PDB file of N, CA and C in Angstrom:
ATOM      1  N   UNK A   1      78.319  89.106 -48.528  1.00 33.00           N
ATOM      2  CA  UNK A   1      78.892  90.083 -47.698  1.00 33.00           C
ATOM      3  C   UNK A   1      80.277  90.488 -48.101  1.00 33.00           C
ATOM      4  N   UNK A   2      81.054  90.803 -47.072  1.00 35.00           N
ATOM      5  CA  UNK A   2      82.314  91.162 -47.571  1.00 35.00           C
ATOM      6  C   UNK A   2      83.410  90.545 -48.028  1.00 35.00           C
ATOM      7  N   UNK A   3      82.659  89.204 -48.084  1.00 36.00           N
ATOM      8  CA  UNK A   3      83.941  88.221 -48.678  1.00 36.00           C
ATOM      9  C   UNK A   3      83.884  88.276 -50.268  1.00 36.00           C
ATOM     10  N   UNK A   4      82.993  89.250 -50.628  1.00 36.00           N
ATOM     11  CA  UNK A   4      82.832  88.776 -52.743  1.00 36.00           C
ATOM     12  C   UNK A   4      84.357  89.753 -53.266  1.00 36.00           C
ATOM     13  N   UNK A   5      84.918  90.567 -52.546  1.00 44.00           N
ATOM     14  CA  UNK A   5      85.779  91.188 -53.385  1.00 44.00           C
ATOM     15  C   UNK A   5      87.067  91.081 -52.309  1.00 44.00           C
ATOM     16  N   UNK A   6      88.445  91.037 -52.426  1.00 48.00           N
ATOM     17  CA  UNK A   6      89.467  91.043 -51.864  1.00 48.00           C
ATOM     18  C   UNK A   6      89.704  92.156 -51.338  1.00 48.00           C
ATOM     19  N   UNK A   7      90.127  92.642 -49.753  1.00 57.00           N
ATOM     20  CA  UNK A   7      90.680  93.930 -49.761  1.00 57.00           C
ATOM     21  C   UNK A   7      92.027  94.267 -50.980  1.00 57.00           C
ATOM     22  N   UNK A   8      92.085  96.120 -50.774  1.00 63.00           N
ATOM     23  CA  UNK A   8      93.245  95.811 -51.890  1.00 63.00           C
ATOM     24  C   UNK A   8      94.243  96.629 -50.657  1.00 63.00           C
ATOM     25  N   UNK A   9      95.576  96.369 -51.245  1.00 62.00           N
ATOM     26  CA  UNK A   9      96.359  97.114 -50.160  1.00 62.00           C
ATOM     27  C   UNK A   9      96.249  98.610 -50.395  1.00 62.00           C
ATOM     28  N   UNK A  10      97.143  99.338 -49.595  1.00 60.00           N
ATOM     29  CA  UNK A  10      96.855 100.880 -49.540  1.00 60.00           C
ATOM     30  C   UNK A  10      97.100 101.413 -50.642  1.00 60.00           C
ATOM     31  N   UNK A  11      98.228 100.724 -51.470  1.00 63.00           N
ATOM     32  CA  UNK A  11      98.632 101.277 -52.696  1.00 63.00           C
ATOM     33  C   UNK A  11      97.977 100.769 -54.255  1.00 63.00           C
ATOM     34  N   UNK A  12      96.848  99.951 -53.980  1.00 60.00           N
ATOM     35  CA  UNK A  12      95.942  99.380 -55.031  1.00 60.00           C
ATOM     36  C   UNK A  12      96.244  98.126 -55.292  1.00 60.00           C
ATOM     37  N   UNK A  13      97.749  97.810 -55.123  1.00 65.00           N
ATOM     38  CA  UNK A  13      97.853  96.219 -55.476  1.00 65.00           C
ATOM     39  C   UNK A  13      96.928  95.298 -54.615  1.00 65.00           C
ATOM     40  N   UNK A  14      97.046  94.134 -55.136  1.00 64.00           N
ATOM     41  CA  UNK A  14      95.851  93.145 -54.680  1.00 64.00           C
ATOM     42  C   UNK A  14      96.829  92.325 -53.950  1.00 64.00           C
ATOM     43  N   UNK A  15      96.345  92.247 -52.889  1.00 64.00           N
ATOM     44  CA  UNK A  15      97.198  91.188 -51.602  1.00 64.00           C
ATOM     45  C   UNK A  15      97.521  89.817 -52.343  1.00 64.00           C
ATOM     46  N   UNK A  16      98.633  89.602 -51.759  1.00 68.00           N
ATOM     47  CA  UNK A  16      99.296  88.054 -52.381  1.00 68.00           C
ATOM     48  C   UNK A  16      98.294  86.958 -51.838  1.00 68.00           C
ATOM     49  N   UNK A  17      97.887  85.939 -53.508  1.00 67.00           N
ATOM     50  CA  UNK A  17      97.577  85.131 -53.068  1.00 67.00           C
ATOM     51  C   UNK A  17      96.446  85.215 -53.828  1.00 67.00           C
ATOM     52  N   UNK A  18      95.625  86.427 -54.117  1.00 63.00           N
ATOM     53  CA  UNK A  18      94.610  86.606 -54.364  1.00 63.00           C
ATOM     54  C   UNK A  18      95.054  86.617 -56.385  1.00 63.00           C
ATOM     55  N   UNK A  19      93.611  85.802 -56.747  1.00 62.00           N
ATOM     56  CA  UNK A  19      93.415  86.046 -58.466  1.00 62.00           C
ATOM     57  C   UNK A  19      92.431  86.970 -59.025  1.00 62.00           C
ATOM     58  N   UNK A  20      92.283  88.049 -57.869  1.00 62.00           N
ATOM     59  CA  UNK A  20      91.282  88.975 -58.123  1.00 62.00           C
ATOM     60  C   UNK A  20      92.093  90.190 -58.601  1.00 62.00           C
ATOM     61  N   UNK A  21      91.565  90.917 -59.350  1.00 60.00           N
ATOM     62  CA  UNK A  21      92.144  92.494 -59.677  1.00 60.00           C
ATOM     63  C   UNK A  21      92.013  92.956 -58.865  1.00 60.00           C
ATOM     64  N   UNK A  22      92.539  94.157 -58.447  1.00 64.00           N
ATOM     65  CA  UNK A  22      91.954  95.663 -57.118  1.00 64.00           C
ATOM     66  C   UNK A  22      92.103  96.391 -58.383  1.00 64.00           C
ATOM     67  N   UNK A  23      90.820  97.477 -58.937  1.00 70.00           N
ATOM     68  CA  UNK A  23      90.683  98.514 -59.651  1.00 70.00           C
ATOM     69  C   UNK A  23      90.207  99.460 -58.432  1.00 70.00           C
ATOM     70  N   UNK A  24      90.735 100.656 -58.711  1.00 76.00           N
ATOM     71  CA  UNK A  24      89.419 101.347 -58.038  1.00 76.00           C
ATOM     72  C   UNK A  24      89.543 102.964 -58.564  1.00 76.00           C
ATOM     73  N   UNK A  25      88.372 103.617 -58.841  1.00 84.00           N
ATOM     74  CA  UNK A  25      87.940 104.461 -59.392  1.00 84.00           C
ATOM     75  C   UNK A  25      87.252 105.850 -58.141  1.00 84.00           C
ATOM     76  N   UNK A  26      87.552 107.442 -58.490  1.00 87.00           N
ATOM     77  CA  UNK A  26      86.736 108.020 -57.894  1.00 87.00           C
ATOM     78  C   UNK A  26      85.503 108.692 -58.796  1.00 87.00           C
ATOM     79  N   UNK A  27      84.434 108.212 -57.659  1.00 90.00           N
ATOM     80  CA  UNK A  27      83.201 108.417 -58.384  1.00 90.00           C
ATOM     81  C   UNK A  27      82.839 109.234 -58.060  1.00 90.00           C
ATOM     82  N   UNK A  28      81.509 110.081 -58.098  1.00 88.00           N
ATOM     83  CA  UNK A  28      80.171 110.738 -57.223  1.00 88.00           C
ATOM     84  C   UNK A  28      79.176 110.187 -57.238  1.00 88.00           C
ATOM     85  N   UNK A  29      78.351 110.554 -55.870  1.00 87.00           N
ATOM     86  CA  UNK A  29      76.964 110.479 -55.811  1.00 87.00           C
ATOM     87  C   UNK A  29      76.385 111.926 -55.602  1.00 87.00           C
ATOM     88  N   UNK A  30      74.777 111.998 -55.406  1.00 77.00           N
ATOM     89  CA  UNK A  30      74.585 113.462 -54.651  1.00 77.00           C
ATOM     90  C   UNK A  30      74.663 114.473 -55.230  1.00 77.00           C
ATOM     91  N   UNK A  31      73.745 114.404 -56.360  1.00 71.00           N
ATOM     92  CA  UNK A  31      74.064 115.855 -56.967  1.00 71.00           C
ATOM     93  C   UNK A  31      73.077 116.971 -55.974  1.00 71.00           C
ATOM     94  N   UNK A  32      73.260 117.954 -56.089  1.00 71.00           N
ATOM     95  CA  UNK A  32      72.663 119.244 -55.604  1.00 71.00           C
ATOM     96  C   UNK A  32      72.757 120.453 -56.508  1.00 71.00           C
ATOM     97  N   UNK A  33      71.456 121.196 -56.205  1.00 74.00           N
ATOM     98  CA  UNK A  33      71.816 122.013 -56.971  1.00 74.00           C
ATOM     99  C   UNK A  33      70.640 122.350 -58.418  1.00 74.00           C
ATOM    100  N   UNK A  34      70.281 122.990 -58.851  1.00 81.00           N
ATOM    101  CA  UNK A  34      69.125 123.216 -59.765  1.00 81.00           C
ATOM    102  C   UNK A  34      69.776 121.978 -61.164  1.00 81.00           C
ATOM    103  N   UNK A  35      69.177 120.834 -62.068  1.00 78.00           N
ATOM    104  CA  UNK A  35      69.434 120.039 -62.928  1.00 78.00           C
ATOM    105  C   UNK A  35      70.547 120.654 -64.047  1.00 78.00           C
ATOM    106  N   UNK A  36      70.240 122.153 -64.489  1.00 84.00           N
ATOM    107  CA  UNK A  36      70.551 122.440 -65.373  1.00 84.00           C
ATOM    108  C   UNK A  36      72.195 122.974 -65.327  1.00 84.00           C
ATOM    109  N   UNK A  37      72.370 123.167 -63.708  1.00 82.00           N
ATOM    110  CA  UNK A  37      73.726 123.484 -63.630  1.00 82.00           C
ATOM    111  C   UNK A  37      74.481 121.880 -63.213  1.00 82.00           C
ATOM    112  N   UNK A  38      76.156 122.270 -63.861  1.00 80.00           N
ATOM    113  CA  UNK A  38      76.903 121.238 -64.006  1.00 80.00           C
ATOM    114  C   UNK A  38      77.136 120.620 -62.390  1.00 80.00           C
ATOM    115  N   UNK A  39      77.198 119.241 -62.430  1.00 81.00           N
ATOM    116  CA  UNK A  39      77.717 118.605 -60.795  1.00 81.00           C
ATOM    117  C   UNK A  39      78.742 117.597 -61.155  1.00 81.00           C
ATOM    118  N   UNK A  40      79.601 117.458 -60.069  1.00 82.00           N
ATOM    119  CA  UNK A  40      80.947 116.785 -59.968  1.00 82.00           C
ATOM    120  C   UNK A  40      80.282 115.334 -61.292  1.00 82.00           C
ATOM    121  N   UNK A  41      81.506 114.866 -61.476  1.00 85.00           N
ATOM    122  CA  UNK A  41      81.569 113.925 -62.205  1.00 85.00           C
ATOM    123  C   UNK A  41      82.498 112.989 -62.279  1.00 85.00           C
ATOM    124  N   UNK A  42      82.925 111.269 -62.940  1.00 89.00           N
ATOM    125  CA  UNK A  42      81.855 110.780 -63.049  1.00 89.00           C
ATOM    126  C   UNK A  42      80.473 109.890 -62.046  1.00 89.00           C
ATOM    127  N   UNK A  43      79.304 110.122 -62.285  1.00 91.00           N
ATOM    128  CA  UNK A  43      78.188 109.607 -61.443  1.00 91.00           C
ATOM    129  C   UNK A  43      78.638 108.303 -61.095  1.00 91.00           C
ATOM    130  N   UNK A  44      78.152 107.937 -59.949  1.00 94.00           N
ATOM    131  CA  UNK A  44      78.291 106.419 -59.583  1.00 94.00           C
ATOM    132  C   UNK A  44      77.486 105.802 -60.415  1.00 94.00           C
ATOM    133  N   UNK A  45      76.399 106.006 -60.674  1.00 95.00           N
ATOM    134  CA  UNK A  45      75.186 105.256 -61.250  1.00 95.00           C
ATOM    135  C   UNK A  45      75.943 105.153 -62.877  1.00 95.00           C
ATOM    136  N   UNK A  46      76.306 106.085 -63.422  1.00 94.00           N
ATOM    137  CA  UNK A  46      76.972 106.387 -64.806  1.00 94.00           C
ATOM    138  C   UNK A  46      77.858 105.174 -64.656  1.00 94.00           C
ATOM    139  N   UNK A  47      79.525 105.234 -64.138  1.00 94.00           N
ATOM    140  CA  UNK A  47      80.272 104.281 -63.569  1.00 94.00           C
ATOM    141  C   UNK A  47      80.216 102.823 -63.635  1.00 94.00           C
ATOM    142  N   UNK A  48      79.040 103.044 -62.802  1.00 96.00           N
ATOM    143  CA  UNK A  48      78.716 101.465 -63.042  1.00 96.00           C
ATOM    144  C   UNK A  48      78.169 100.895 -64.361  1.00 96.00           C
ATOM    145  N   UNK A  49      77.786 101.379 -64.747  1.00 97.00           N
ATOM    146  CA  UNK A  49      77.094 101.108 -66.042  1.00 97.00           C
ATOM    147  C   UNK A  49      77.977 100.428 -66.994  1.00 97.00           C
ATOM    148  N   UNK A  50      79.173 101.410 -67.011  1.00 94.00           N
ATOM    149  CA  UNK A  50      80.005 101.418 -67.850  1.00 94.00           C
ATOM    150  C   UNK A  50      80.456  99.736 -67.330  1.00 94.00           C
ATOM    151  N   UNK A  51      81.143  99.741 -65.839  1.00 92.00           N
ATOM    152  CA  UNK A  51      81.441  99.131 -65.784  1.00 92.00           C
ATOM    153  C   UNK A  51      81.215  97.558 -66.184  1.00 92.00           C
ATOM    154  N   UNK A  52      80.001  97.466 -65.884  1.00 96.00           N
ATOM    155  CA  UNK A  52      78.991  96.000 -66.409  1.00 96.00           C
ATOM    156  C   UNK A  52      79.169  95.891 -67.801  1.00 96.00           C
ATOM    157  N   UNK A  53      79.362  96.937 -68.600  1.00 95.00           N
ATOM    158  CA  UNK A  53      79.734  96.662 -70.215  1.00 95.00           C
ATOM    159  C   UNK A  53      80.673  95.974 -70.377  1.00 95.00           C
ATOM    160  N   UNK A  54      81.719  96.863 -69.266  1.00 92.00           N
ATOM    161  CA  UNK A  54      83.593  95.591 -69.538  1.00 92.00           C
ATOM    162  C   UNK A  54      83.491  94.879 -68.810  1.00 92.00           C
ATOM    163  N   UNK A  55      81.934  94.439 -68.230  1.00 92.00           N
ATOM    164  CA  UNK A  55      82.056  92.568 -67.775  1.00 92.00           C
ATOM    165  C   UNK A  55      82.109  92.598 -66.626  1.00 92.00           C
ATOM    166  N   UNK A  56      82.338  93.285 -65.701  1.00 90.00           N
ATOM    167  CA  UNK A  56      82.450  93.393 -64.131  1.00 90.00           C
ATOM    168  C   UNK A  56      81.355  93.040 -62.994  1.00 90.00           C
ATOM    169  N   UNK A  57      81.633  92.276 -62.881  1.00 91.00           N
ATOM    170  CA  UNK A  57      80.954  91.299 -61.730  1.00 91.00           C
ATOM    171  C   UNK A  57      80.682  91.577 -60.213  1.00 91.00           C
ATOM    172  N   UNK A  58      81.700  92.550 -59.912  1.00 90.00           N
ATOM    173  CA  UNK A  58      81.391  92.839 -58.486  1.00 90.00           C
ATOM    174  C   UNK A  58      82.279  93.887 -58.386  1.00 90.00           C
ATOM    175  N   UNK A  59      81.660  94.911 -57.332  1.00 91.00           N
ATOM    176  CA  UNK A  59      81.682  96.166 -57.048  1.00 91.00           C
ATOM    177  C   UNK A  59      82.137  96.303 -55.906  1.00 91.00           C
ATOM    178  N   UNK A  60      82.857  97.239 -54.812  1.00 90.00           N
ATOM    179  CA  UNK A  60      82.557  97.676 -53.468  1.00 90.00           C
ATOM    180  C   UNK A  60      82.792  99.202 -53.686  1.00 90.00           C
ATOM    181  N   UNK A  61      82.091  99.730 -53.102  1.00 92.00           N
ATOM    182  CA  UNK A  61      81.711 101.235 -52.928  1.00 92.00           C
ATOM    183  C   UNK A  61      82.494 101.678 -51.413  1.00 92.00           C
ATOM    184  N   UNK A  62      82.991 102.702 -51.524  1.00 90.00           N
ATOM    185  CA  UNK A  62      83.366 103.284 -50.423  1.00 90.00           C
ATOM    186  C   UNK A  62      83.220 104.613 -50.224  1.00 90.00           C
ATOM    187  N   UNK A  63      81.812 105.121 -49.354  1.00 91.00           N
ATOM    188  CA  UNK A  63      81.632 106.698 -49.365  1.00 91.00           C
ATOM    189  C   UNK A  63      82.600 107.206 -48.779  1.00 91.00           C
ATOM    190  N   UNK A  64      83.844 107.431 -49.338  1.00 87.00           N
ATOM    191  CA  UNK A  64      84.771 108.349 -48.522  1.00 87.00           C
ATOM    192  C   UNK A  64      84.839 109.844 -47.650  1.00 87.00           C
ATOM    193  N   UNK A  65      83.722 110.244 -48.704  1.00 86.00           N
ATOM    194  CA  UNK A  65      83.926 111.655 -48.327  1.00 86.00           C
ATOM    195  C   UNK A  65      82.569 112.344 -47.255  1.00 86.00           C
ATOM    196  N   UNK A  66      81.833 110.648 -46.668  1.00 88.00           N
ATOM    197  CA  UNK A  66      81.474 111.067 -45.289  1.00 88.00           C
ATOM    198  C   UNK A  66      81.931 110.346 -44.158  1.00 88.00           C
ATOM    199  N   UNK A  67      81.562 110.363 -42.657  1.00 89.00           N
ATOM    200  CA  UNK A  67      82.063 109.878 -41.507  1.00 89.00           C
ATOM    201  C   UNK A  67      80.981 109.294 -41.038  1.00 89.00           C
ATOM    202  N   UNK A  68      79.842 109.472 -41.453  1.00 90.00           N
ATOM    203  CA  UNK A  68      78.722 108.193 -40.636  1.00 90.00           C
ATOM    204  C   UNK A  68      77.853 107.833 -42.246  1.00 90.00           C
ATOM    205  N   UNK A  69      76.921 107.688 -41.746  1.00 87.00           N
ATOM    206  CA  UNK A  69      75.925 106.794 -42.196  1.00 87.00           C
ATOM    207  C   UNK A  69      74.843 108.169 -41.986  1.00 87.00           C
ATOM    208  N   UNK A  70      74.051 108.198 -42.870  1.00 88.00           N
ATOM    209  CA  UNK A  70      72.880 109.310 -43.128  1.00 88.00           C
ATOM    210  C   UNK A  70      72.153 108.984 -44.165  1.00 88.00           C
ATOM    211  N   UNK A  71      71.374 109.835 -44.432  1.00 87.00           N
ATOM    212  CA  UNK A  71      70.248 109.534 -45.554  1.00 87.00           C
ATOM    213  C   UNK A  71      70.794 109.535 -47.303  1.00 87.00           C
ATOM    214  N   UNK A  72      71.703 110.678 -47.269  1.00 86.00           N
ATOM    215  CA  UNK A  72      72.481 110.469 -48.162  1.00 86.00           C
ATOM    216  C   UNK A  72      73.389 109.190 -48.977  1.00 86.00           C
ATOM    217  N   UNK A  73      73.706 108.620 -47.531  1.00 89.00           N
ATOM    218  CA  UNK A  73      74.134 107.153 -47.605  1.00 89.00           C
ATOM    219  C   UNK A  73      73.263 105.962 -48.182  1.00 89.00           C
ATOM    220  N   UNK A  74      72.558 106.215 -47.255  1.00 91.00           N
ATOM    221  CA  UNK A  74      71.687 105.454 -46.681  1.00 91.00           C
ATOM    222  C   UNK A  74      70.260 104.765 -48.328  1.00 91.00           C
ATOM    223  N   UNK A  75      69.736 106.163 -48.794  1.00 92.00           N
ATOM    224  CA  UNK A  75      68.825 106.338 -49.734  1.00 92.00           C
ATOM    225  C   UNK A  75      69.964 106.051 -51.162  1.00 92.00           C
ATOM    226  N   UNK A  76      70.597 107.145 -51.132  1.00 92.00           N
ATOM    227  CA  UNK A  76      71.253 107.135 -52.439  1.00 92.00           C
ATOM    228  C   UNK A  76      72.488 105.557 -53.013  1.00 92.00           C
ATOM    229  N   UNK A  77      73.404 105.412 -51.893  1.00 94.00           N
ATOM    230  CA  UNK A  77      73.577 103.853 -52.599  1.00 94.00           C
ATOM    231  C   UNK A  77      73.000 103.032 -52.053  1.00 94.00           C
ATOM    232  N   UNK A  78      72.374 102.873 -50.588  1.00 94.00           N
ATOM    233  CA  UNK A  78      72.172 101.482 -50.120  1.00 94.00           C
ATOM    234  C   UNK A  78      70.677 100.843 -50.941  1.00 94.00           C
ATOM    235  N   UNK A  79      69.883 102.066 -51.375  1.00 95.00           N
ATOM    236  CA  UNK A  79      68.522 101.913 -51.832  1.00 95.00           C
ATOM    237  C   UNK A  79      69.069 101.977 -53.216  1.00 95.00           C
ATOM    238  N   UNK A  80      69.239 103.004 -53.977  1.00 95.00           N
ATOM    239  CA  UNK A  80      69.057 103.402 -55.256  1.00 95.00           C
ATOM    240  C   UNK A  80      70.764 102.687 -55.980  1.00 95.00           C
ATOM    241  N   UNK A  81      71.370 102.817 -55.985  1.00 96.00           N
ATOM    242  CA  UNK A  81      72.240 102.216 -56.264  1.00 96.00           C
ATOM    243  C   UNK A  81      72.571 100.840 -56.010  1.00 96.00           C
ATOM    244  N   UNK A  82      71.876 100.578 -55.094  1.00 97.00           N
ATOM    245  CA  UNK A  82      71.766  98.455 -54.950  1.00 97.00           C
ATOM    246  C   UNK A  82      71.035  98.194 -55.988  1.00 97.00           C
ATOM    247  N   UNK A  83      69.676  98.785 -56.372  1.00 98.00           N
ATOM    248  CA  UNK A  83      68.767  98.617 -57.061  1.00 98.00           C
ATOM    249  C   UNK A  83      69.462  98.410 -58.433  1.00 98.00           C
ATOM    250  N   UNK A  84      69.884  99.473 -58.653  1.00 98.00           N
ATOM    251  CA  UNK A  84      70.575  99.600 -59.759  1.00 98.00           C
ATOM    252  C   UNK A  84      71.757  98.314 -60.213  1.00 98.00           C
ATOM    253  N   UNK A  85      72.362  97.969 -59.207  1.00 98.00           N
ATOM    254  CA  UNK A  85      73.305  96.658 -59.297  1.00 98.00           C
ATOM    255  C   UNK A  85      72.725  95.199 -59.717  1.00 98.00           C
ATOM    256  N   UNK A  86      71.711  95.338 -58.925  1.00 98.00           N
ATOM    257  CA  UNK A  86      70.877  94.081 -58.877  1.00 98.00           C
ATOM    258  C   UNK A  86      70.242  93.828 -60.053  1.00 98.00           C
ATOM    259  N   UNK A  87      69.752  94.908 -60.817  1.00 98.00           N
ATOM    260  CA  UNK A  87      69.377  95.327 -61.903  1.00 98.00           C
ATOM    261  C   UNK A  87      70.290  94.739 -63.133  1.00 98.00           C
ATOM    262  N   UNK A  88      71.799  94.798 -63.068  1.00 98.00           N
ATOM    263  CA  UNK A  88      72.794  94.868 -63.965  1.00 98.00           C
ATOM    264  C   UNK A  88      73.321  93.596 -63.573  1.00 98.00           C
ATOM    265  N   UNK A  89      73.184  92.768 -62.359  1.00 97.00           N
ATOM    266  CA  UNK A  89      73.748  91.574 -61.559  1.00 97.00           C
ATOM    267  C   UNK A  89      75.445  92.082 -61.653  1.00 97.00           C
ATOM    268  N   UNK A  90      75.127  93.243 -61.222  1.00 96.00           N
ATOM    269  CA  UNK A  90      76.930  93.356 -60.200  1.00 96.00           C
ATOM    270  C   UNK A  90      76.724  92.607 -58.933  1.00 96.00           C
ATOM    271  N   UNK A  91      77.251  92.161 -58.245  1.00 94.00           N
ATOM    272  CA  UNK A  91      77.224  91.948 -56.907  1.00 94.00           C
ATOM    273  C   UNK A  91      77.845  93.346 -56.074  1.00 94.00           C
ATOM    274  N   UNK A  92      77.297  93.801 -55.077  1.00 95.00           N
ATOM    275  CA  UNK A  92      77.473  95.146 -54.447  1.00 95.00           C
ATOM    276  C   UNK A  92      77.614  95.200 -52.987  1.00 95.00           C
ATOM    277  N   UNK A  93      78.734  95.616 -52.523  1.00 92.00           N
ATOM    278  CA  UNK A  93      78.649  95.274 -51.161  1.00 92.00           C
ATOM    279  C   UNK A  93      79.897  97.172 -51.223  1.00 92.00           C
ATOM    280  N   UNK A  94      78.666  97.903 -49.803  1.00 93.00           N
ATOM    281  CA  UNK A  94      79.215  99.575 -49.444  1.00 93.00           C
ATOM    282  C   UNK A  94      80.108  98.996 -48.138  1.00 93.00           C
ATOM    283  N   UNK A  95      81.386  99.637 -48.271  1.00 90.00           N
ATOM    284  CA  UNK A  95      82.063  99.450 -46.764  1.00 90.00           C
ATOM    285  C   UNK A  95      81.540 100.720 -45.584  1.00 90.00           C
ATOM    286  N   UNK A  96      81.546 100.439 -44.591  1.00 90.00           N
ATOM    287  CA  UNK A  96      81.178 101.197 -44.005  1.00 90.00           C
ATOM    288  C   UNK A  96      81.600 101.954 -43.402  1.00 90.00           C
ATOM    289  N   UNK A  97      81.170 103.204 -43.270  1.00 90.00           N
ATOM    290  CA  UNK A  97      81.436 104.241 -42.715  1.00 90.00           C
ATOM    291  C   UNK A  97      82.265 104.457 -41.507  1.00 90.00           C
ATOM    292  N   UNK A  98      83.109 105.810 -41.044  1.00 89.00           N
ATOM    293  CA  UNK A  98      84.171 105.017 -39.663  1.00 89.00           C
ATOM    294  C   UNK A  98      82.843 105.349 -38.661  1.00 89.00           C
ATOM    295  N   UNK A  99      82.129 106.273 -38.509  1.00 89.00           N
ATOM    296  CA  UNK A  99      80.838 106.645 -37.828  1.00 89.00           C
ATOM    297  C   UNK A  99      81.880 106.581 -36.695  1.00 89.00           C
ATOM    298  N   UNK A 100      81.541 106.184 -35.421  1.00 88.00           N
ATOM    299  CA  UNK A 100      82.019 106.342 -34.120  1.00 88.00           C
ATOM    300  C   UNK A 100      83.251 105.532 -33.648  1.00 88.00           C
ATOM    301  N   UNK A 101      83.636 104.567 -34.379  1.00 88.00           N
ATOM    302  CA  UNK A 101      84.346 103.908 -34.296  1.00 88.00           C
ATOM    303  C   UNK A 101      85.756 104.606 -33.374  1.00 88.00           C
ATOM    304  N   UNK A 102      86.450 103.835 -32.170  1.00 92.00           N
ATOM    305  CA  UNK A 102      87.341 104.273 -31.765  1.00 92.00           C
ATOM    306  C   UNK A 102      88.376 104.490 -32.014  1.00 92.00           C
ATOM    307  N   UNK A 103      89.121 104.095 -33.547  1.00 92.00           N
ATOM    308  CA  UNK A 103      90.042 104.250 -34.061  1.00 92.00           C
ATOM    309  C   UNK A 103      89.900 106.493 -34.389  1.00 92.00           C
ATOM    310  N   UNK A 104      88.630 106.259 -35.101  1.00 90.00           N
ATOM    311  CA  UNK A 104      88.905 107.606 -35.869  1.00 90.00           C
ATOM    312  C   UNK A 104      88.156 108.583 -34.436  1.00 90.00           C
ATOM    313  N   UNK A 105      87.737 107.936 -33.249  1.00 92.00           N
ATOM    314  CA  UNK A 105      87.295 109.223 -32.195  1.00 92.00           C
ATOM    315  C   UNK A 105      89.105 109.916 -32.017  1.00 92.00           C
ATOM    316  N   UNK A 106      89.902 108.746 -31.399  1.00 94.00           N
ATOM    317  CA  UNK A 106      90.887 109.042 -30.958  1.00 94.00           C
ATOM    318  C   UNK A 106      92.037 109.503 -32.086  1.00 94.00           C
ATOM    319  N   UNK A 107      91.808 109.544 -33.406  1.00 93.00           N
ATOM    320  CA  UNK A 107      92.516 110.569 -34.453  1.00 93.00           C
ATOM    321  C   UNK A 107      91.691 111.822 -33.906  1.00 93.00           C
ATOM    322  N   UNK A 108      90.799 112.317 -34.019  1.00 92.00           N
ATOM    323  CA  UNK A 108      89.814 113.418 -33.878  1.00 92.00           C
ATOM    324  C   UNK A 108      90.969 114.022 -32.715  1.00 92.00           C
ATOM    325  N   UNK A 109      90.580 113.535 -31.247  1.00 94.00           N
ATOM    326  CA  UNK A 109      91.243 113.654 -30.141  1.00 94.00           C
ATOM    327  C   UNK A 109      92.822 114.534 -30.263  1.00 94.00           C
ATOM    328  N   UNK A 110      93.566 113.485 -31.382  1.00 95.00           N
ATOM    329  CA  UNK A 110      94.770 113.736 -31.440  1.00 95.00           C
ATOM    330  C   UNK A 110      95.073 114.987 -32.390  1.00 95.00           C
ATOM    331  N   UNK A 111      94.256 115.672 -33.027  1.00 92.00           N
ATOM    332  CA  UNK A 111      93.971 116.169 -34.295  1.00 92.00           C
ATOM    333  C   UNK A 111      94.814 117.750 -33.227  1.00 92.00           C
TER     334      UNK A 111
END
């Protein structure tokens, strides 16, 4: 669960104490769109790949750029991209989404 990787602080450093790195990278998932035309880049699935070459052992994913949990989520890393980890023996753990959570209703509120 969420104990395989250290949080990192806001600014990427890795909290004192810890002998873990904080890297973190922006990826995509989700392409759309007919194959032949170009989509954001680089792929998560690509990404990782790479990553397991320079040895990397464990992963956490963070869909930033949604607010719940959907199929998108849901299919594309929790299914297809675990697969893919498990495959490569990253260890993989997605943080989750703020979805309803009362912190981000009451930003909304304040917005």
């Amino acid at each position: 669960g969420a104990g395989l990787v250290p949080a990192c602080n806001r600014d990427g450093s890795v909290p004192t104490g810890s002998d873990k790195a904080c890297a973190y990278k922006l990826v995509f998932q989700s392409r759309s769109g007919p194959p032949a035309q170009p989509w954001l880049g680089p792929d998560v699935r690509d990404y990782l790949r790479d990553l397991h070459g320079l040895g990397a052992k464990e992963v956490v994913l963070a869909p930033i750029g949604f607010v719940s949990d959907h199929m998108e989520i849901i299919y594309d890393l929790d299914t297809e991209v675990l697969s893919l980890c498990q495959e490569l023996g990253l260890k993989m753990v997605r943080a989750e989404t703020v979805g309803a959570h009362p912190s981000f209703i009451k930003m909304i509120r304040e917005l």
